[in-house]
Coordinates of C-alpha atoms in Angstrom, one line a residue:
M9 CA 53.5 58.0 79.6
P10 CA 50.4 57.8 81.8
G11 CA 47.1 58.4 80.0
D12 CA 46.3 62.0 79.1
K13 CA 44.5 63.7 82.0
S14 CA 42.4 66.1 79.8
I15 CA 41.2 63.4 77.5
S16 CA 40.5 60.9 80.3
H17 CA 38.1 63.4 82.0
R18 CA 36.2 63.9 78.7
Y19 CA 35.9 60.3 77.8
A20 CA 34.6 59.4 81.2
L21 CA 31.9 62.1 81.2
L22 CA 30.7 61.3 77.6
A23 CA 30.7 57.6 78.3
A24 CA 28.4 58.2 81.2
L25 CA 26.0 60.1 78.9
A26 CA 26.2 57.5 76.2
S27 CA 24.1 54.4 75.7
G28 CA 25.9 51.1 76.3
T29 CA 29.2 50.1 78.0
S30 CA 32.4 51.9 77.0
R31 CA 35.9 50.5 77.6
L32 CA 38.6 53.1 78.2
S33 CA 42.2 51.9 78.1
N34 CA 45.2 53.7 79.5
Y35 CA 42.9 55.9 81.6
S36 CA 44.9 58.5 83.6
P37 CA 46.1 57.1 87.0
G38 CA 46.1 60.6 88.5
A39 CA 43.9 61.5 91.4
D40 CA 42.1 64.2 89.4
C41 CA 40.7 61.8 86.9
H42 CA 39.6 59.4 89.6
S43 CA 37.7 62.3 91.2
T44 CA 35.7 62.4 88.0
L45 CA 35.0 58.6 88.2
A46 CA 34.0 59.0 91.9
C47 CA 31.5 61.8 91.0
L48 CA 30.0 59.7 88.2
R49 CA 29.5 56.8 90.6
G50 CA 27.7 59.2 92.9
L51 CA 25.3 59.9 90.0
G52 CA 24.5 56.2 89.6
V53 CA 26.9 55.3 86.8
G54 CA 28.3 51.8 86.9
I55 CA 32.1 51.8 86.7
T56 CA 34.4 48.8 87.0
E57 CA 38.2 48.5 86.7
D58 CA 40.3 45.7 85.2
T59 CA 43.6 45.6 87.0
A60 CA 46.8 43.7 86.3
A61 CA 48.5 41.4 88.8
C62 CA 50.7 44.3 89.9
G63 CA 47.6 46.4 90.7
E64 CA 47.9 48.7 87.7
I65 CA 44.6 49.6 86.1
R66 CA 44.5 48.4 82.5
D67 CA 40.9 49.2 81.5
I68 CA 38.0 51.2 82.8
F69 CA 34.4 50.0 81.9
I70 CA 31.7 52.7 82.1
I71 CA 28.0 51.7 81.8
G72 CA 26.4 54.7 80.2
R73 CA 23.0 55.9 81.5
G74 CA 22.0 57.8 78.4
S75 CA 21.0 61.5 78.1
G76 CA 19.0 62.8 81.0
A77 CA 19.1 59.5 82.9
L78 CA 21.7 60.2 85.7
S79 CA 20.5 59.6 89.3
S80 CA 20.1 62.3 91.9
P81 CA 23.1 62.0 94.2
S82 CA 22.5 61.1 97.8
S83 CA 25.5 63.1 99.0
P84 CA 27.7 65.9 97.7
L85 CA 29.9 65.1 94.7
D86 CA 33.5 65.6 95.6
A87 CA 35.8 66.9 92.8
G88 CA 38.8 66.8 95.1
N89 CA 41.5 69.1 93.7
S90 CA 40.2 68.9 90.1
G91 CA 39.0 72.1 88.5
S92 CA 38.4 70.1 85.3
T93 CA 36.1 67.8 87.1
M94 CA 34.1 70.6 88.7
R95 CA 33.8 72.8 85.6
M96 CA 33.0 70.1 83.1
L97 CA 30.8 68.0 85.4
S98 CA 28.8 71.2 86.0
G99 CA 27.9 71.3 82.3
V100 CA 26.6 67.8 82.5
L101 CA 24.6 68.4 85.8
A102 CA 23.1 71.7 84.5
A103 CA 20.7 69.6 82.3
Q104 CA 19.7 67.0 84.8
P105 CA 16.3 67.1 86.5
F106 CA 17.6 67.4 90.1
V107 CA 19.7 69.5 92.4
S108 CA 23.4 68.6 92.9
H109 CA 26.0 69.8 95.4
V110 CA 29.6 69.8 94.1
I111 CA 32.4 70.3 96.6
G112 CA 36.2 70.3 96.4
D113 CA 39.3 70.5 98.6
A114 CA 40.6 73.7 100.1
S115 CA 42.6 74.6 97.0
L116 CA 39.7 74.0 94.6
S117 CA 37.4 76.0 96.9
R118 CA 39.5 79.1 96.2
R119 CA 39.3 78.8 92.4
P120 CA 36.9 81.0 90.4
M121 CA 33.8 79.4 88.8
R122 CA 32.0 82.5 87.6
R123 CA 33.0 81.7 84.0
I124 CA 30.8 78.6 84.0
I125 CA 28.2 79.9 86.4
D126 CA 27.2 82.8 84.1
P127 CA 26.9 81.0 80.7
L128 CA 25.1 78.0 82.3
G129 CA 22.8 80.5 84.0
R130 CA 22.0 82.1 80.6
M131 CA 21.1 78.6 79.4
G132 CA 18.5 78.3 82.2
C133 CA 20.4 76.7 85.1
R134 CA 20.7 78.4 88.5
I135 CA 24.0 77.7 90.2
D136 CA 24.5 78.9 93.8
S137 CA 28.1 79.5 94.9
A138 CA 30.3 81.1 97.6
D139 CA 30.8 84.4 95.8
G140 CA 31.6 82.7 92.5
R141 CA 33.7 80.0 94.1
P142 CA 32.9 76.4 95.3
P143 CA 31.0 74.7 96.7
L144 CA 28.4 74.8 93.9
T145 CA 24.7 74.0 94.2
I146 CA 23.5 73.2 90.7
H147 CA 19.7 73.4 90.1
G148 CA 19.4 71.2 86.9
T149 CA 16.7 72.0 84.5
A150 CA 15.7 72.0 80.8
L151 CA 18.3 74.1 79.0
H152 CA 18.2 76.2 75.9
G153 CA 21.1 76.9 73.6
I154 CA 23.1 80.2 73.6
T155 CA 26.0 81.9 71.9
H156 CA 28.8 82.5 74.4
R157 CA 31.6 84.9 73.6
A158 CA 34.4 84.2 76.0
E159 CA 36.7 87.1 77.0
V160 CA 39.4 84.7 78.2
P161 CA 40.1 81.4 76.3
S162 CA 39.6 78.3 78.4
A163 CA 39.1 74.7 77.2
Q164 CA 37.4 73.8 80.5
V165 CA 34.8 76.5 80.2
K166 CA 34.2 75.8 76.5
S167 CA 33.8 72.1 77.4
A168 CA 31.3 72.8 80.2
I169 CA 29.1 74.8 77.8
L170 CA 29.3 72.2 75.0
L171 CA 28.4 69.4 77.4
A172 CA 25.4 71.4 78.5
G173 CA 24.7 72.3 74.9
I174 CA 24.3 68.7 73.6
Q175 CA 21.6 68.2 76.2
A176 CA 19.8 71.6 75.6
S177 CA 17.2 72.6 73.0
G178 CA 18.4 74.5 69.9
T179 CA 22.1 75.2 69.2
T180 CA 24.9 76.3 71.4
T181 CA 28.0 78.1 70.1
V182 CA 31.2 79.1 72.0
V183 CA 33.4 81.8 70.4
E184 CA 36.9 82.3 71.9
P185 CA 39.6 84.9 71.2
A186 CA 42.1 82.1 70.6
Q187 CA 41.9 78.4 69.9
T188 CA 42.1 76.2 73.0
R189 CA 42.6 72.5 73.2
D190 CA 39.9 70.6 71.2
H191 CA 39.7 67.3 72.9
T192 CA 36.0 67.7 73.7
E193 CA 35.3 68.3 70.0
H194 CA 37.1 65.1 69.0
A195 CA 35.6 63.1 71.9
L196 CA 32.0 64.2 70.9
R197 CA 32.6 62.9 67.4
A198 CA 34.1 59.7 68.7
F199 CA 30.9 59.0 70.8
G200 CA 28.7 59.6 67.8
G201 CA 27.9 63.2 68.4
T202 CA 28.1 66.1 65.9
V203 CA 30.1 69.3 66.3
Q204 CA 30.8 72.2 63.9
V205 CA 34.2 73.9 64.1
E206 CA 34.9 77.2 62.3
D207 CA 37.3 80.1 62.2
G208 CA 40.4 78.2 62.9
G209 CA 38.9 76.4 65.9
T210 CA 37.8 79.5 67.7
R211 CA 34.1 79.0 67.0
V212 CA 32.5 75.7 68.0
T213 CA 28.8 74.8 67.7
V214 CA 26.8 71.8 68.8
N215 CA 23.1 70.9 68.3
G216 CA 21.0 70.0 71.3
G217 CA 19.2 66.7 72.0
Q218 CA 22.1 64.5 70.9
S219 CA 22.3 60.8 71.6
L220 CA 25.7 59.3 72.2
T221 CA 26.9 55.7 71.7
A222 CA 29.4 53.8 73.8
R223 CA 32.9 53.3 72.4
D224 CA 36.1 51.4 73.1
L225 CA 38.9 54.0 73.2
T226 CA 42.5 54.2 74.2
V227 CA 43.7 57.3 75.9
P228 CA 47.1 58.5 74.4
G229 CA 50.0 59.4 76.7
D230 CA 49.8 62.7 78.5
F231 CA 51.7 65.5 76.6
S232 CA 51.7 67.9 79.5
S233 CA 53.4 65.2 81.7
A234 CA 55.8 64.4 78.8
A235 CA 56.7 68.1 78.7
F236 CA 58.8 67.7 81.9
W237 CA 61.0 65.1 80.2
M238 CA 61.2 67.1 77.0
V239 CA 62.4 70.2 78.9
A240 CA 64.8 68.1 81.0
A241 CA 66.5 66.8 77.9
A242 CA 66.5 70.3 76.2
A243 CA 68.0 71.8 79.3
Q244 CA 71.1 69.6 79.3
P245 CA 73.3 69.4 76.2
G246 CA 74.1 65.8 75.4
S247 CA 70.8 64.4 76.8
H248 CA 68.6 62.2 74.7
V249 CA 65.0 61.2 75.7
E250 CA 62.6 59.2 73.7
I251 CA 58.9 59.4 74.7
E252 CA 56.6 56.8 73.2
D253 CA 52.9 56.8 72.4
V254 CA 52.2 60.3 73.5
G255 CA 49.3 62.4 72.4
L256 CA 50.2 64.9 69.6
N257 CA 47.0 66.9 69.2
P258 CA 48.1 70.1 67.4
S259 CA 46.1 72.2 70.0
R260 CA 48.5 70.9 72.7
T261 CA 51.9 70.7 71.1
G262 CA 53.1 74.3 71.0
L263 CA 56.0 73.3 73.3
I264 CA 57.6 71.4 70.4
D265 CA 58.2 74.6 68.4
I266 CA 59.2 76.5 71.5
L267 CA 61.9 74.0 72.4
R268 CA 63.2 74.0 68.8
R269 CA 63.4 77.8 69.0
F270 CA 65.3 77.3 72.2
G271 CA 67.9 75.2 70.5
A272 CA 66.9 71.6 71.2
R273 CA 66.7 69.0 68.5
V274 CA 63.1 67.6 68.5
Q275 CA 61.9 64.8 66.3
V276 CA 58.3 63.8 66.0
D277 CA 57.2 60.4 64.5
L278 CA 53.5 59.9 64.1
T279 CA 52.2 56.4 64.7
S280 CA 48.5 57.5 64.2
D281 CA 47.2 60.5 62.4
G282 CA 44.0 60.5 64.3
S283 CA 41.9 59.6 61.3
E284 CA 40.7 56.5 63.1
G285 CA 39.4 56.1 66.6
A286 CA 38.8 59.4 68.4
G287 CA 40.7 61.7 66.1
E288 CA 43.6 62.1 68.5
P289 CA 47.0 61.8 66.8
R290 CA 49.8 60.1 68.8
G291 CA 53.4 59.1 68.3
T292 CA 57.0 59.2 69.5
I293 CA 58.8 62.4 70.5
T294 CA 62.6 62.4 70.7
V295 CA 64.4 65.3 72.3
E296 CA 68.2 66.0 72.3
G297 CA 69.8 68.8 74.2
D298 CA 72.1 71.0 72.1
R299 CA 72.6 74.6 73.1
I300 CA 71.1 76.8 75.7
G301 CA 69.3 80.0 74.6
R302 CA 66.8 82.5 75.6
L303 CA 63.0 82.0 75.5
D304 CA 60.4 84.7 75.2
I305 CA 56.8 83.4 75.4
A306 CA 54.4 85.8 73.8
A307 CA 50.7 86.2 74.9
E308 CA 49.4 84.7 71.7
E309 CA 51.4 81.5 72.4
V310 CA 50.1 81.1 76.0
P311 CA 46.7 79.3 75.3
G312 CA 48.5 76.5 73.6
V313 CA 51.1 75.9 76.3
I314 CA 49.2 77.0 79.5
D315 CA 49.8 73.7 81.3
E316 CA 53.4 73.5 80.0
L317 CA 54.6 76.9 81.3
P318 CA 55.8 75.5 84.7
A319 CA 57.9 73.0 82.8
I320 CA 59.3 75.7 80.6
A321 CA 60.1 77.8 83.6
A322 CA 62.4 75.0 84.8
L323 CA 64.8 75.9 82.0
S324 CA 65.8 78.9 84.0
G325 CA 67.8 76.7 86.3
H326 CA 70.0 75.5 83.5
G327 CA 71.5 78.7 82.1
A328 CA 68.5 80.0 80.2
E329 CA 66.5 83.2 80.6
V330 CA 62.8 82.6 80.3
S331 CA 60.3 85.4 79.9
V332 CA 56.5 84.9 79.8
H333 CA 53.8 87.5 79.0
G334 CA 50.0 87.2 78.8
A335 CA 49.7 84.4 81.2
A336 CA 47.5 85.9 84.0
E337 CA 45.4 82.7 83.8
L338 CA 48.2 81.0 85.8
R339 CA 47.2 82.9 88.9
V340 CA 43.9 81.0 89.1
K341 CA 45.1 77.5 88.7
E342 CA 45.6 75.0 91.5
T343 CA 47.6 77.7 93.1
D344 CA 48.8 81.2 92.0
R345 CA 51.3 79.6 89.7
I346 CA 53.1 82.8 88.9
A347 CA 53.8 83.5 92.6
A348 CA 54.5 79.9 93.4
L349 CA 57.0 79.6 90.5
V350 CA 58.9 82.7 91.4
A351 CA 59.1 81.8 95.1
G352 CA 60.1 78.2 94.4
L353 CA 62.8 79.2 91.8
R354 CA 64.2 81.7 94.2
G355 CA 64.3 79.1 96.9
L356 CA 66.5 77.0 94.6
G357 CA 68.8 79.9 94.0
I358 CA 67.5 80.9 90.6
S359 CA 66.8 84.6 89.9
A360 CA 63.1 85.2 89.2
D361 CA 60.7 88.1 89.2
E362 CA 56.9 88.3 89.0
R363 CA 54.9 90.3 86.4
P364 CA 51.2 90.8 86.7
D365 CA 50.7 88.4 83.7
G366 CA 53.8 86.4 83.8
F367 CA 57.4 86.1 85.0
V368 CA 61.0 86.4 84.0
A369 CA 63.5 83.9 85.4
G370 CA 67.1 82.8 85.0
E371 CA 70.3 84.3 83.5
R372 CA 71.4 83.4 80.0
G373 CA 74.5 81.3 79.9
R374 CA 74.8 80.9 83.7
S375 CA 73.2 78.2 85.8
T376 CA 72.1 79.8 89.0
A377 CA 70.6 76.7 90.6
G378 CA 72.0 75.7 93.9
A379 CA 71.1 73.4 96.7
G380 CA 67.9 74.8 98.1
E381 CA 64.3 74.3 99.1
A382 CA 61.1 74.9 97.0
D383 CA 57.5 74.7 98.2
A384 CA 55.2 73.2 95.6
C385 CA 52.2 74.7 97.4
G386 CA 50.2 71.4 96.8
D387 CA 50.4 71.9 93.0
H388 CA 51.5 68.9 91.0
R389 CA 53.0 70.9 88.2
M390 CA 55.0 73.0 90.6
A391 CA 56.5 69.9 92.2
M392 CA 57.6 68.5 88.8
A393 CA 58.9 71.8 87.5
F394 CA 61.1 72.4 90.6
A395 CA 62.5 68.8 90.3
I396 CA 63.6 69.5 86.7
A397 CA 65.1 72.9 87.7
A398 CA 66.9 71.3 90.7
L399 CA 68.7 68.9 88.4
A400 CA 71.1 71.7 87.7
G401 CA 72.1 72.2 91.3
P402 CA 75.5 71.0 92.6
S403 CA 73.9 69.1 95.5
P404 CA 70.4 67.8 96.5
S405 CA 67.5 70.2 96.8
R406 CA 64.3 69.7 98.8
I407 CA 60.8 70.0 97.4
I408 CA 58.1 70.5 100.0
G409 CA 54.8 68.9 99.0
A410 CA 56.3 66.7 96.3
D411 CA 53.6 64.1 96.9
S412 CA 51.2 66.3 95.0
V413 CA 52.4 64.6 91.8
V414 CA 49.8 61.9 92.5
I415 CA 47.2 64.4 91.1
S416 CA 48.4 63.8 87.5
Y417 CA 51.6 61.6 87.4
P418 CA 52.0 59.2 90.4
G419 CA 55.1 57.6 88.8
F420 CA 57.0 60.9 88.1
F421 CA 59.8 60.5 90.6
E422 CA 60.3 56.8 89.8
T423 CA 60.8 57.7 86.1
L424 CA 63.0 60.7 87.0
G425 CA 65.2 58.3 89.0
R426 CA 65.6 56.0 86.0
L427 CA 66.5 58.9 83.6
V428 CA 69.2 60.4 85.8
A429 CA 70.7 57.1 87.0

């Protein structure tokens, strides 16, 4: 699998704040994570890439500037399509002694940023925006710690506040209604920082004024990308897919239990328990399709599978009924993923209906997918989800905007071709 997108972002940002040169192996090849690198270069961070003869990047070397030592950018920092880049980078920039302008593409410019603007403002940083949306003008300053109680759980928002908090005075605490992915907490420890986690991961505290140290780290395979192969195998009885060296962070792997509940046979073999390195467990996942069932995803499950919900929706093309509640967050991703999913599934001949906070799709025991056309709306996860759903069709289907997979998984269609050959 390509390197984990979420972890790659965090390692790069922390490496830039650390003292010394970090080497990051298996860094995500996706466009989003390279937007983070481009922004860091704009802040004076030295970054070099070691490439193989085929042109594939093997290692990224980041020369850290240390806390408070980034350079004032001479031009706007372009986050591209990456909400992760814009939100988490804002936490870094909030503590820098200069003004930064952060921009993005048309899709990113429609995404809400108020959930980072408000808490970073309470810490002392003024952020100007277009009615709570990008572009952002960040007036960096000396920050002070806060306790932030989030109404909606979000790992990106939590991470932005923690990245600001390690550069602030005092302590900073983020309290969420449900646990979100904890890659930032693990990464902070890996770079020599300290972080306190309580209440089942829903309360996270960092001390200000922390100094980080460069590290050599390997990014595990991306679980959210692996999800599409897991779902593809589960959707088709008799299939067998083995995925090697994939990240198995417990805050990310809710899909495993969901697919077992669906009827698939899923085996997980740990090769690292995370006790060494960056605390990120990894291993091999084997999925075998067995029987087709019904899936009801409840609101309390959603935070742990928010990025995997498009993949789960693809089961609806293979004779499963999929029902999702409590996922209104999908409406403010790269696109309105609820509307895009329902429209795309219908375009492939699959019955689907929107709900304000989710969707219902498919008919149990009857594959409704046919030859059709689905618009990915420029969203990488939509393109991959529609591809997996379209496998059930009797003849080829067309996906508009399929090139959006470069955002996270440039080799997706090549791998799909090998698996279905």
